[in-house]
Each structure stands twice: as C-alpha cells, then as structure tokens.
Amino acid sequence: EAHLLESGGGLVQPGGSLRLSCAASGFTFSSYVMSWVRQAPGKGLEWVASISSSYGSTFYADSVKGRFTISRDDSKNTLNLQMNSLRAEDTAVYYCARELLVIARVVIDYWGQGTLVTVSS
Amino acid sequence: DIQMTQSPSSLSASVGDRVTITCRASQGISNYLAWFQQKPEKAPKTLIYAASTLQSGVPSRFSGSGSGTDFTLTISSLQPEDFATYYCQQYDFYPRTFGGGTKVEIK
C-alpha cells in the first residue's frame, strides 16, 4: 500500500523560507503525478501545486506562484516543496498527495499525514 | 477558475439516517469530481472519484452521482464513524478547486 510521509514543517518568520519533503514508499513513485494540498487552521482544503511524472511539468495555485517551487527526485522517491517569501496566510498543514490516472485525468487517491507550517514573527 | 459550491455547509443527523450532500460546479466538469472525508486532526481520505467510483476499501453505504455541474454524495445509513467533514473537488482543470466542506454532526 502507498505510504507518504511529510517532513520539514515548523515555525518561520514572514519573508523566510522553508523546504518541505515527502518520502514515498509502497508504489512506483516515478510513475505518478504528485501534489501538495494545504489547510489553514479551521479552514477548508486548498490545492497548492502538482508535478507530473516523466517530464516534470508543474502547476501552481495563483496564491503561491512565483514563491513556491514543487520538485521531485525519482531516484530518492521524494517530493519537495520549496517555499520562499512566506506570508502569514501560508500558515497551514501541508499534505503530500499521490494522483491516480483515471480516464485521462489524475485524481488524489492517497494522502500523507501532513506537516504544519507556521509563519509568524 | 472553477468554483465548487457545496451544500449544506453543515448538517445534524442520527445514526441510521440517509444523508445527501450536494456539490455544484460553476462550469461543466464532465464526471471529474472527487469526494473526500476528513475527521478532526486527521488527513483527508479519498472516498469517491469519477463522480461515482468508490475508492478501494470504502463501504458501500457511500455512493456518488452526477455529471456536468451537479453532483451528490449519499450515505445510505449513517454510521458513528461517518461523522466528519466532506469535501468535493473538481480535477478536470487546473487550478484544482475544492468545495467549502460539509460538516456532518451527531443529532
């Protein structure tokens, strides 16, 4: 069964940077689109970014475009999210998610347990 | 961006009740609609994708229907472990967008 384990969360000052990682196991990581989804305290889910398999095409929410970079290391079965110029509104639990190809689209089928990022002075 | 509108935002129900949650997309998304369940302080769990396909291991009391812009999640007989918040999401287009969530509480 697929397993996703996030790490790298913590407290960071506004304007600072943080790098999240997600260690994947139990499946052929290189074959899957992977995504980050976040949830601010007491709020709903917000898609952040996705990266395709093979060519590594990337997609971002407007709220993070130009500040966050999603990447993957298929040799280490690891998904990353480099977060720069952090703002208070980036405070959230960040979930790593695997996307399953179903009828020409990909959809989240497995989620990690999440890692908390707090942006505060 | 496609807006996803869920209703109701919350509901109270008893064990054994039939519960229906609706999700409306601001434009047609074919059947590229997923439903997720989230319990307090836990990660979301995928219940349904392609509007009506149950994820492996999900009980058959959960069902989904709809196509185009209007979708429904039904729990045929609510169980104690089903009290949670439910989210819909469209995955036809980027940016992916979620509904605001429906909190199912115990009456």
mmCIF file of N, CA and C in Angstrom, chain A residues 3-112:
data_model
loop_
_atom_site.group_PDB
_atom_site.id
_atom_site.type_symbol
_atom_site.label_atom_id
_atom_site.label_comp_id
_atom_site.label_asym_id
_atom_site.label_seq_id
_atom_site.Cartn_x
_atom_site.Cartn_y
_atom_site.Cartn_z
ATOM 1 N N HIS A 3 2.437 4.757 0.878
ATOM 2 C CA HIS A 3 2.679 5.484 2.125
ATOM 3 C C HIS A 3 3.423 6.765 1.812
ATOM 4 N N LEU A 4 2.938 7.874 2.382
ATOM 5 C CA LEU A 4 3.537 9.188 2.161
ATOM 6 C C LEU A 4 3.833 9.821 3.504
ATOM 7 N N LEU A 5 5.067 10.284 3.703
ATOM 8 C CA LEU A 5 5.466 10.863 4.981
ATOM 9 C C LEU A 5 6.120 12.212 4.764
ATOM 10 N N GLU A 6 5.417 13.264 5.203
ATOM 11 C CA GLU A 6 5.927 14.624 5.052
ATOM 12 C C GLU A 6 6.876 14.985 6.192
ATOM 13 N N SER A 7 7.766 15.909 5.908
ATOM 14 C CA SER A 7 8.669 16.446 6.920
ATOM 15 C C SER A 7 9.067 17.858 6.516
ATOM 16 N N GLY A 8 9.681 18.580 7.468
ATOM 17 C CA GLY A 8 10.212 19.897 7.152
ATOM 18 C C GLY A 8 9.392 21.067 7.653
ATOM 19 N N GLY A 9 8.222 20.799 8.208
ATOM 20 C CA GLY A 9 7.403 21.901 8.714
ATOM 21 C C GLY A 9 8.009 22.520 9.955
ATOM 22 N N GLY A 10 7.485 23.682 10.336
ATOM 23 C CA GLY A 10 7.967 24.354 11.525
ATOM 24 C C GLY A 10 7.567 25.803 11.546
ATOM 25 N N LEU A 11 8.181 26.550 12.451
ATOM 26 C CA LEU A 11 7.916 27.979 12.609
ATOM 27 C C LEU A 11 8.939 28.778 11.815
ATOM 28 N N VAL A 12 8.454 29.720 11.018
ATOM 29 C CA VAL A 12 9.334 30.556 10.220
ATOM 30 C C VAL A 12 8.798 31.986 10.245
ATOM 31 N N GLN A 13 9.687 32.945 10.169
ATOM 32 C CA GLN A 13 9.289 34.349 10.174
ATOM 33 C C GLN A 13 8.757 34.771 8.810
ATOM 34 N N PRO A 14 7.875 35.757 8.784
ATOM 35 C CA PRO A 14 7.413 36.288 7.493
ATOM 36 C C PRO A 14 8.595 36.707 6.630
ATOM 37 N N GLY A 15 8.516 36.358 5.354
ATOM 38 C CA GLY A 15 9.612 36.619 4.428
ATOM 39 C C GLY A 15 10.642 35.523 4.363
ATOM 40 N N GLY A 16 10.546 34.566 5.263
ATOM 41 C CA GLY A 16 11.515 33.484 5.310
ATOM 42 C C GLY A 16 11.216 32.368 4.342
ATOM 43 N N SER A 17 12.035 31.322 4.405
ATOM 44 C CA SER A 17 11.914 30.169 3.510
ATOM 45 C C SER A 17 11.850 28.881 4.305
ATOM 46 N N LEU A 18 11.270 27.881 3.666
ATOM 47 C CA LEU A 18 11.161 26.548 4.259
ATOM 48 C C LEU A 18 11.067 25.546 3.123
ATOM 49 N N ARG A 19 11.634 24.368 3.348
ATOM 50 C CA ARG A 19 11.562 23.315 2.335
ATOM 51 C C ARG A 19 10.884 22.088 2.939
ATOM 52 N N LEU A 20 9.757 21.714 2.346
ATOM 53 C CA LEU A 20 9.050 20.515 2.763
ATOM 54 C C LEU A 20 9.473 19.343 1.892
ATOM 55 N N SER A 21 9.481 18.164 2.485
ATOM 56 C CA SER A 21 9.747 16.944 1.744
ATOM 57 C C SER A 21 8.673 15.917 2.033
ATOM 58 N N CYS A 22 8.511 14.999 1.097
ATOM 59 C CA CYS A 22 7.543 13.914 1.249
ATOM 60 C C CYS A 22 8.219 12.641 0.766
ATOM 61 N N ALA A 23 8.409 11.708 1.675
ATOM 62 C CA ALA A 23 9.022 10.427 1.331
ATOM 63 C C ALA A 23 7.929 9.436 0.963
ATOM 64 N N ALA A 24 8.042 8.885 -0.234
ATOM 65 C CA ALA A 24 7.038 7.958 -0.745
ATOM 66 C C ALA A 24 7.550 6.522 -0.695
ATOM 67 N N SER A 25 6.653 5.595 -0.419
ATOM 68 C CA SER A 25 7.009 4.169 -0.422
ATOM 69 C C SER A 25 5.778 3.341 -0.759
ATOM 70 N N GLY A 26 6.028 2.101 -1.167
ATOM 71 C CA GLY A 26 4.921 1.187 -1.434
ATOM 72 C C GLY A 26 4.359 1.249 -2.841
ATOM 73 N N PHE A 27 4.945 2.082 -3.691
ATOM 74 C CA PHE A 27 4.487 2.176 -5.082
ATOM 75 C C PHE A 27 5.622 2.730 -5.938
ATOM 76 N N THR A 28 5.449 2.659 -7.249
ATOM 77 C CA THR A 28 6.461 3.148 -8.185
ATOM 78 C C THR A 28 6.327 4.652 -8.310
ATOM 79 N N PHE A 29 7.045 5.370 -7.479
ATOM 80 C CA PHE A 29 6.910 6.819 -7.338
ATOM 81 C C PHE A 29 7.032 7.541 -8.680
ATOM 82 N N SER A 30 7.965 7.145 -9.498
ATOM 83 C CA SER A 30 8.240 7.865 -10.745
ATOM 84 C C SER A 30 7.081 7.838 -11.723
ATOM 85 N N SER A 31 6.131 6.939 -11.534
ATOM 86 C CA SER A 31 5.012 6.783 -12.467
ATOM 87 C C SER A 31 3.814 7.668 -12.146
ATOM 88 N N TYR A 32 3.868 8.395 -11.043
ATOM 89 C CA TYR A 32 2.688 9.121 -10.569
ATOM 90 C C TYR A 32 2.870 10.632 -10.551
ATOM 91 N N VAL A 33 1.789 11.332 -10.904
ATOM 92 C CA VAL A 33 1.691 12.754 -10.618
ATOM 93 C C VAL A 33 1.600 12.903 -9.099
ATOM 94 N N MET A 34 2.255 13.943 -8.576
ATOM 95 C CA MET A 34 2.231 14.190 -7.137
ATOM 96 C C MET A 34 1.821 15.640 -6.881
ATOM 97 N N SER A 35 1.190 15.857 -5.738
ATOM 98 C CA SER A 35 0.662 17.185 -5.440
ATOM 99 C C SER A 35 0.861 17.556 -3.978
ATOM 100 N N TRP A 36 0.740 18.865 -3.736
ATOM 101 C CA TRP A 36 0.661 19.404 -2.375
ATOM 102 C C TRP A 36 -0.695 20.084 -2.215
ATOM 103 N N VAL A 37 -1.339 19.837 -1.102
ATOM 104 C CA VAL A 37 -2.609 20.463 -0.736
ATOM 105 C C VAL A 37 -2.435 20.985 0.691
ATOM 106 N N ARG A 38 -2.964 22.174 0.977
ATOM 107 C CA ARG A 38 -2.811 22.724 2.318
ATOM 108 C C ARG A 38 -4.150 23.039 2.951
ATOM 109 N N GLN A 39 -4.108 23.209 4.267
ATOM 110 C CA GLN A 39 -5.315 23.515 5.026
ATOM 111 C C GLN A 39 -4.953 24.473 6.154
ATOM 112 N N ALA A 40 -5.396 25.709 6.029
ATOM 113 C CA ALA A 40 -5.177 26.694 7.087
ATOM 114 C C ALA A 40 -5.988 26.286 8.320
ATOM 115 N N PRO A 41 -5.575 26.726 9.498
ATOM 116 C CA PRO A 41 -6.274 26.337 10.733
ATOM 117 C C PRO A 41 -7.755 26.657 10.673
ATOM 118 N N GLY A 42 -8.583 25.642 10.875
ATOM 119 C CA GLY A 42 -10.027 25.826 10.890
ATOM 120 C C GLY A 42 -10.667 26.085 9.538
ATOM 121 N N LYS A 43 -9.897 25.938 8.472
ATOM 122 C CA LYS A 43 -10.395 26.236 7.124
ATOM 123 C C LYS A 43 -10.478 24.983 6.272
ATOM 124 N N GLY A 44 -10.883 25.156 5.019
ATOM 125 C CA GLY A 44 -11.011 24.043 4.093
ATOM 126 C C GLY A 44 -9.720 23.720 3.378
ATOM 127 N N LEU A 45 -9.823 22.801 2.428
ATOM 128 C CA LEU A 45 -8.663 22.343 1.675
ATOM 129 C C LEU A 45 -8.367 23.275 0.503
ATOM 130 N N GLU A 46 -7.087 23.482 0.242
ATOM 131 C CA GLU A 46 -6.653 24.330 -0.873
ATOM 132 C C GLU A 46 -5.537 23.618 -1.621
ATOM 133 N N TRP A 47 -5.750 23.367 -2.904
ATOM 134 C CA TRP A 47 -4.697 22.802 -3.745
ATOM 135 C C TRP A 47 -3.584 23.830 -3.911
ATOM 136 N N VAL A 48 -2.330 23.361 -3.814
ATOM 137 C CA VAL A 48 -1.170 24.255 -3.882
ATOM 138 C C VAL A 48 -0.391 24.076 -5.184
ATOM 139 N N ALA A 49 0.002 22.846 -5.496
ATOM 140 C CA ALA A 49 0.839 22.606 -6.666
ATOM 141 C C ALA A 49 0.832 21.132 -7.027
ATOM 142 N N SER A 50 1.139 20.855 -8.309
ATOM 143 C CA SER A 50 1.261 19.481 -8.791
ATOM 144 C C SER A 50 2.442 19.383 -9.721
ATOM 145 N N ILE A 51 3.009 18.175 -9.808
ATOM 146 C CA ILE A 51 4.108 17.916 -10.726
ATOM 147 C C ILE A 51 3.846 16.588 -11.418
ATOM 148 N N SER A 52 4.015 16.592 -12.731
ATOM 149 C CA SER A 52 3.721 15.386 -13.494
ATOM 150 C C SER A 52 4.852 14.381 -13.362
ATOM 151 N N SER A 53 4.568 13.173 -13.786
ATOM 152 C CA SER A 53 5.612 12.175 -13.899
ATOM 153 C C SER A 53 6.338 12.424 -15.221
ATOM 154 N N SER A 54 7.369 11.700 -15.481
ATOM 155 C CA SER A 54 8.128 11.775 -16.736
ATOM 156 C C SER A 54 8.764 13.139 -16.997
ATOM 157 N N TYR A 55 7.989 14.096 -17.520
ATOM 158 C CA TYR A 55 8.578 15.363 -17.956
ATOM 159 C C TYR A 55 8.655 16.402 -16.855
ATOM 160 N N GLY A 56 7.987 16.136 -15.724
ATOM 161 C CA GLY A 56 8.078 17.072 -14.610
ATOM 162 C C GLY A 56 7.386 18.391 -14.835
ATOM 163 N N SER A 57 6.329 18.401 -15.628
ATOM 164 C CA SER A 57 5.548 19.633 -15.791
ATOM 165 C C SER A 57 4.956 20.028 -14.450
ATOM 166 N N THR A 58 4.917 21.348 -14.206
ATOM 167 C CA THR A 58 4.440 21.824 -12.908
ATOM 168 C C THR A 58 3.247 22.758 -13.058
ATOM 169 N N PHE A 59 2.427 22.777 -12.027
ATOM 170 C CA PHE A 59 1.222 23.603 -11.987
ATOM 171 C C PHE A 59 1.120 24.193 -10.578
ATOM 172 N N TYR A 60 0.700 25.469 -10.509
ATOM 173 C CA TYR A 60 0.657 26.149 -9.214
ATOM 174 C C TYR A 60 -0.647 26.918 -9.037
ATOM 175 N N ALA A 61 -1.071 27.023 -7.787
ATOM 176 C CA ALA A 61 -2.146 27.946 -7.451
ATOM 177 C C ALA A 61 -1.621 29.370 -7.582
ATOM 178 N N ASP A 62 -2.491 30.291 -7.968
ATOM 179 C CA ASP A 62 -2.068 31.686 -8.109
ATOM 180 C C ASP A 62 -1.506 32.235 -6.801
ATOM 181 N N SER A 63 -2.029 31.753 -5.673
ATOM 182 C CA SER A 63 -1.629 32.275 -4.367
ATOM 183 C C SER A 63 -0.167 31.971 -4.021
ATOM 184 N N VAL A 64 0.444 31.011 -4.715
ATOM 185 C CA VAL A 64 1.830 30.636 -4.405
ATOM 186 C C VAL A 64 2.761 30.768 -5.607
ATOM 187 N N LYS A 65 2.205 31.058 -6.769
ATOM 188 C CA LYS A 65 3.006 31.135 -7.994
ATOM 189 C C LYS A 65 4.099 32.181 -7.839
ATOM 190 N N GLY A 66 5.324 31.803 -8.207
ATOM 191 C CA GLY A 66 6.457 32.714 -8.098
ATOM 192 C C GLY A 66 7.153 32.670 -6.748
ATOM 193 N N ARG A 67 6.525 32.051 -5.769
ATOM 194 C CA ARG A 67 7.126 31.946 -4.430
ATOM 195 C C ARG A 67 7.450 30.498 -4.053
ATOM 196 N N PHE A 68 6.612 29.567 -4.510
ATOM 197 C CA PHE A 68 6.797 28.147 -4.183
ATOM 198 C C PHE A 68 7.285 27.406 -5.430
ATOM 199 N N THR A 69 8.105 26.379 -5.203
ATOM 200 C CA THR A 69 8.571 25.525 -6.294
ATOM 201 C C THR A 69 8.402 24.065 -5.889
ATOM 202 N N ILE A 70 7.646 23.332 -6.695
ATOM 203 C CA ILE A 70 7.485 21.901 -6.477
ATOM 204 C C ILE A 70 8.516 21.167 -7.323
ATOM 205 N N SER A 71 9.090 20.121 -6.751
ATOM 206 C CA SER A 71 10.075 19.327 -7.492
ATOM 207 C C SER A 71 10.020 17.889 -6.995
ATOM 208 N N ARG A 72 10.667 17.013 -7.732
ATOM 209 C CA ARG A 72 10.695 15.607 -7.353
ATOM 210 C C ARG A 72 12.059 15.015 -7.638
ATOM 211 N N ASP A 73 12.441 14.036 -6.828
ATOM 212 C CA ASP A 73 13.679 13.277 -7.036
ATOM 213 C C ASP A 73 13.268 11.816 -7.107
ATOM 214 N N ASP A 74 13.099 11.328 -8.325
ATOM 215 C CA ASP A 74 12.620 9.968 -8.502
ATOM 216 C C ASP A 74 13.642 8.935 -8.023
ATOM 217 N N SER A 75 14.910 9.307 -7.978
ATOM 218 C CA SER A 75 15.931 8.369 -7.503
ATOM 219 C C SER A 75 15.818 8.146 -5.996
ATOM 220 N N LYS A 76 15.204 9.118 -5.307
ATOM 221 C CA LYS A 76 15.044 9.021 -3.850
ATOM 222 C C LYS A 76 13.582 8.887 -3.428
ATOM 223 N N ASN A 77 12.693 8.751 -4.413
ATOM 224 C CA ASN A 77 11.258 8.643 -4.114
ATOM 225 C C ASN A 77 10.785 9.774 -3.214
ATOM 226 N N THR A 78 11.182 10.990 -3.568
ATOM 227 C CA THR A 78 10.905 12.145 -2.721
ATOM 228 C C THR A 78 10.272 13.280 -3.510
ATOM 229 N N LEU A 79 9.249 13.880 -2.914
ATOM 230 C CA LEU A 79 8.601 15.071 -3.435
ATOM 231 C C LEU A 79 8.990 16.239 -2.536
ATOM 232 N N ASN A 80 9.259 17.396 -3.149
ATOM 233 C CA ASN A 80 9.680 18.564 -2.369
ATOM 234 C C ASN A 80 8.798 19.768 -2.660
ATOM 235 N N LEU A 81 8.762 20.680 -1.701
ATOM 236 C CA LEU A 81 8.112 21.972 -1.914
ATOM 237 C C LEU A 81 9.000 23.034 -1.279
ATOM 238 N N GLN A 82 9.645 23.823 -2.130
ATOM 239 C CA GLN A 82 10.469 24.946 -1.655
ATOM 240 C C GLN A 82 9.563 26.164 -1.534
ATOM 241 N N MET A 83 9.483 26.710 -0.335
ATOM 242 C CA MET A 83 8.590 27.825 -0.064
ATOM 243 C C MET A 83 9.420 29.052 0.308
ATOM 244 N N ASN A 84 9.356 30.088 -0.512
ATOM 245 C CA ASN A 84 10.082 31.333 -0.268
ATOM 246 C C ASN A 84 9.104 32.472 -0.032
ATOM 247 N N SER A 85 9.628 33.576 0.494
ATOM 248 C CA SER A 85 8.815 34.784 0.731
ATOM 249 C C SER A 85 7.521 34.430 1.453
ATOM 250 N N LEU A 86 7.654 33.672 2.514
ATOM 251 C CA LEU A 86 6.469 33.187 3.216
ATOM 252 C C LEU A 86 5.700 34.311 3.888
ATOM 253 N N ARG A 87 4.389 34.142 3.903
ATOM 254 C CA ARG A 87 3.466 35.118 4.475
ATOM 255 C C ARG A 87 2.647 34.447 5.576
ATOM 256 N N ALA A 88 2.034 35.262 6.408
ATOM 257 C CA ALA A 88 1.197 34.718 7.480
ATOM 258 C C ALA A 88 0.091 33.822 6.918
ATOM 259 N N GLU A 89 -0.424 34.193 5.755
ATOM 260 C CA GLU A 89 -1.525 33.414 5.167
ATOM 261 C C GLU A 89 -1.076 32.076 4.592
ATOM 262 N N ASP A 90 0.216 31.794 4.605
ATOM 263 C CA ASP A 90 0.715 30.472 4.201
ATOM 264 C C ASP A 90 0.689 29.484 5.369
ATOM 265 N N THR A 91 0.355 29.986 6.553
ATOM 266 C CA THR A 91 0.248 29.106 7.718
ATOM 267 C C THR A 91 -0.820 28.049 7.474
ATOM 268 N N ALA A 92 -0.422 26.788 7.566
ATOM 269 C CA ALA A 92 -1.337 25.691 7.230
ATOM 270 C C ALA A 92 -0.674 24.353 7.500
ATOM 271 N N VAL A 93 -1.486 23.318 7.516
ATOM 272 C CA VAL A 93 -0.971 21.955 7.408
ATOM 273 C C VAL A 93 -0.827 21.657 5.920
ATOM 274 N N TYR A 94 0.335 21.169 5.535
ATOM 275 C CA TYR A 94 0.618 20.856 4.134
ATOM 276 C C TYR A 94 0.609 19.334 3.956
ATOM 277 N N TYR A 95 -0.243 18.878 3.042
ATOM 278 C CA TYR A 95 -0.371 17.461 2.755
ATOM 279 C C TYR A 95 0.265 17.134 1.412
ATOM 280 N N CYS A 96 0.998 16.058 1.393
ATOM 281 C CA CYS A 96 1.505 15.461 0.168
ATOM 282 C C CYS A 96 0.450 14.472 -0.329
ATOM 283 N N ALA A 97 0.251 14.391 -1.634
ATOM 284 C CA ALA A 97 -0.784 13.512 -2.153
ATOM 285 C C ALA A 97 -0.348 12.858 -3.456
ATOM 286 N N ARG A 98 -0.732 11.614 -3.620
ATOM 287 C CA ARG A 98 -0.488 10.894 -4.864
ATOM 288 C C ARG A 98 -1.716 11.036 -5.750
ATOM 289 N N GLU A 99 -1.489 11.153 -7.062
ATOM 290 C CA GLU A 99 -2.588 11.292 -8.007
ATOM 291 C C GLU A 99 -2.625 10.071 -8.932
ATOM 292 N N LEU A 100 -3.807 9.503 -9.038
ATOM 293 C CA LEU A 100 -4.032 8.300 -9.839
ATOM 294 C C LEU A 100 -4.600 8.686 -11.194
ATOM 295 N N LEU A 101 -4.084 8.100 -12.254
ATOM 296 C CA LEU A 101 -4.608 8.363 -13.598
ATOM 297 C C LEU A 101 -5.888 7.549 -13.808
ATOM 298 N N VAL A 102 -6.978 8.269 -14.063
ATOM 299 C CA VAL A 102 -8.274 7.627 -14.316
ATOM 300 C C VAL A 102 -8.947 8.358 -15.469
ATOM 301 N N ILE A 103 -9.139 7.675 -16.553
ATOM 302 C CA ILE A 103 -9.857 8.219 -17.705
ATOM 303 C C ILE A 103 -9.341 9.608 -18.080
ATOM 304 N N ALA A 104 -8.070 9.698 -18.398
ATOM 305 C CA ALA A 104 -7.435 10.889 -18.955
ATOM 306 C C ALA A 104 -7.240 12.023 -17.964
ATOM 307 N N ARG A 105 -7.549 11.827 -16.715
ATOM 308 C CA ARG A 105 -7.288 12.822 -15.694
ATOM 309 C C ARG A 105 -6.646 12.133 -14.501
ATOM 310 N N VAL A 106 -6.030 12.946 -13.637
ATOM 311 C CA VAL A 106 -5.449 12.388 -12.419
ATOM 312 C C VAL A 106 -6.210 12.919 -11.217
ATOM 313 N N VAL A 107 -6.391 12.050 -10.241
ATOM 314 C CA VAL A 107 -7.151 12.395 -9.041
ATOM 315 C C VAL A 107 -6.420 11.849 -7.823
ATOM 316 N N ILE A 108 -6.501 12.598 -6.707
ATOM 317 C CA ILE A 108 -5.837 12.172 -5.478
ATOM 318 C C ILE A 108 -6.454 10.866 -4.988
ATOM 319 N N ASP A 109 -5.573 9.866 -4.753
ATOM 320 C CA ASP A 109 -6.074 8.639 -4.147
ATOM 321 C C ASP A 109 -5.428 8.335 -2.793
ATOM 322 N N TYR A 110 -4.233 8.868 -2.547
ATOM 323 C CA TYR A 110 -3.598 8.688 -1.252
ATOM 324 C C TYR A 110 -3.067 10.017 -0.746
ATOM 325 N N TRP A 111 -3.158 10.201 0.582
ATOM 326 C CA TRP A 111 -2.712 11.411 1.257
ATOM 327 C C TRP A 111 -1.672 11.067 2.325
ATOM 328 N N GLY A 112 -0.732 11.989 2.521
ATOM 329 C CA GLY A 112 0.155 11.871 3.667
ATOM 330 C C GLY A 112 -0.551 12.374 4.919
#
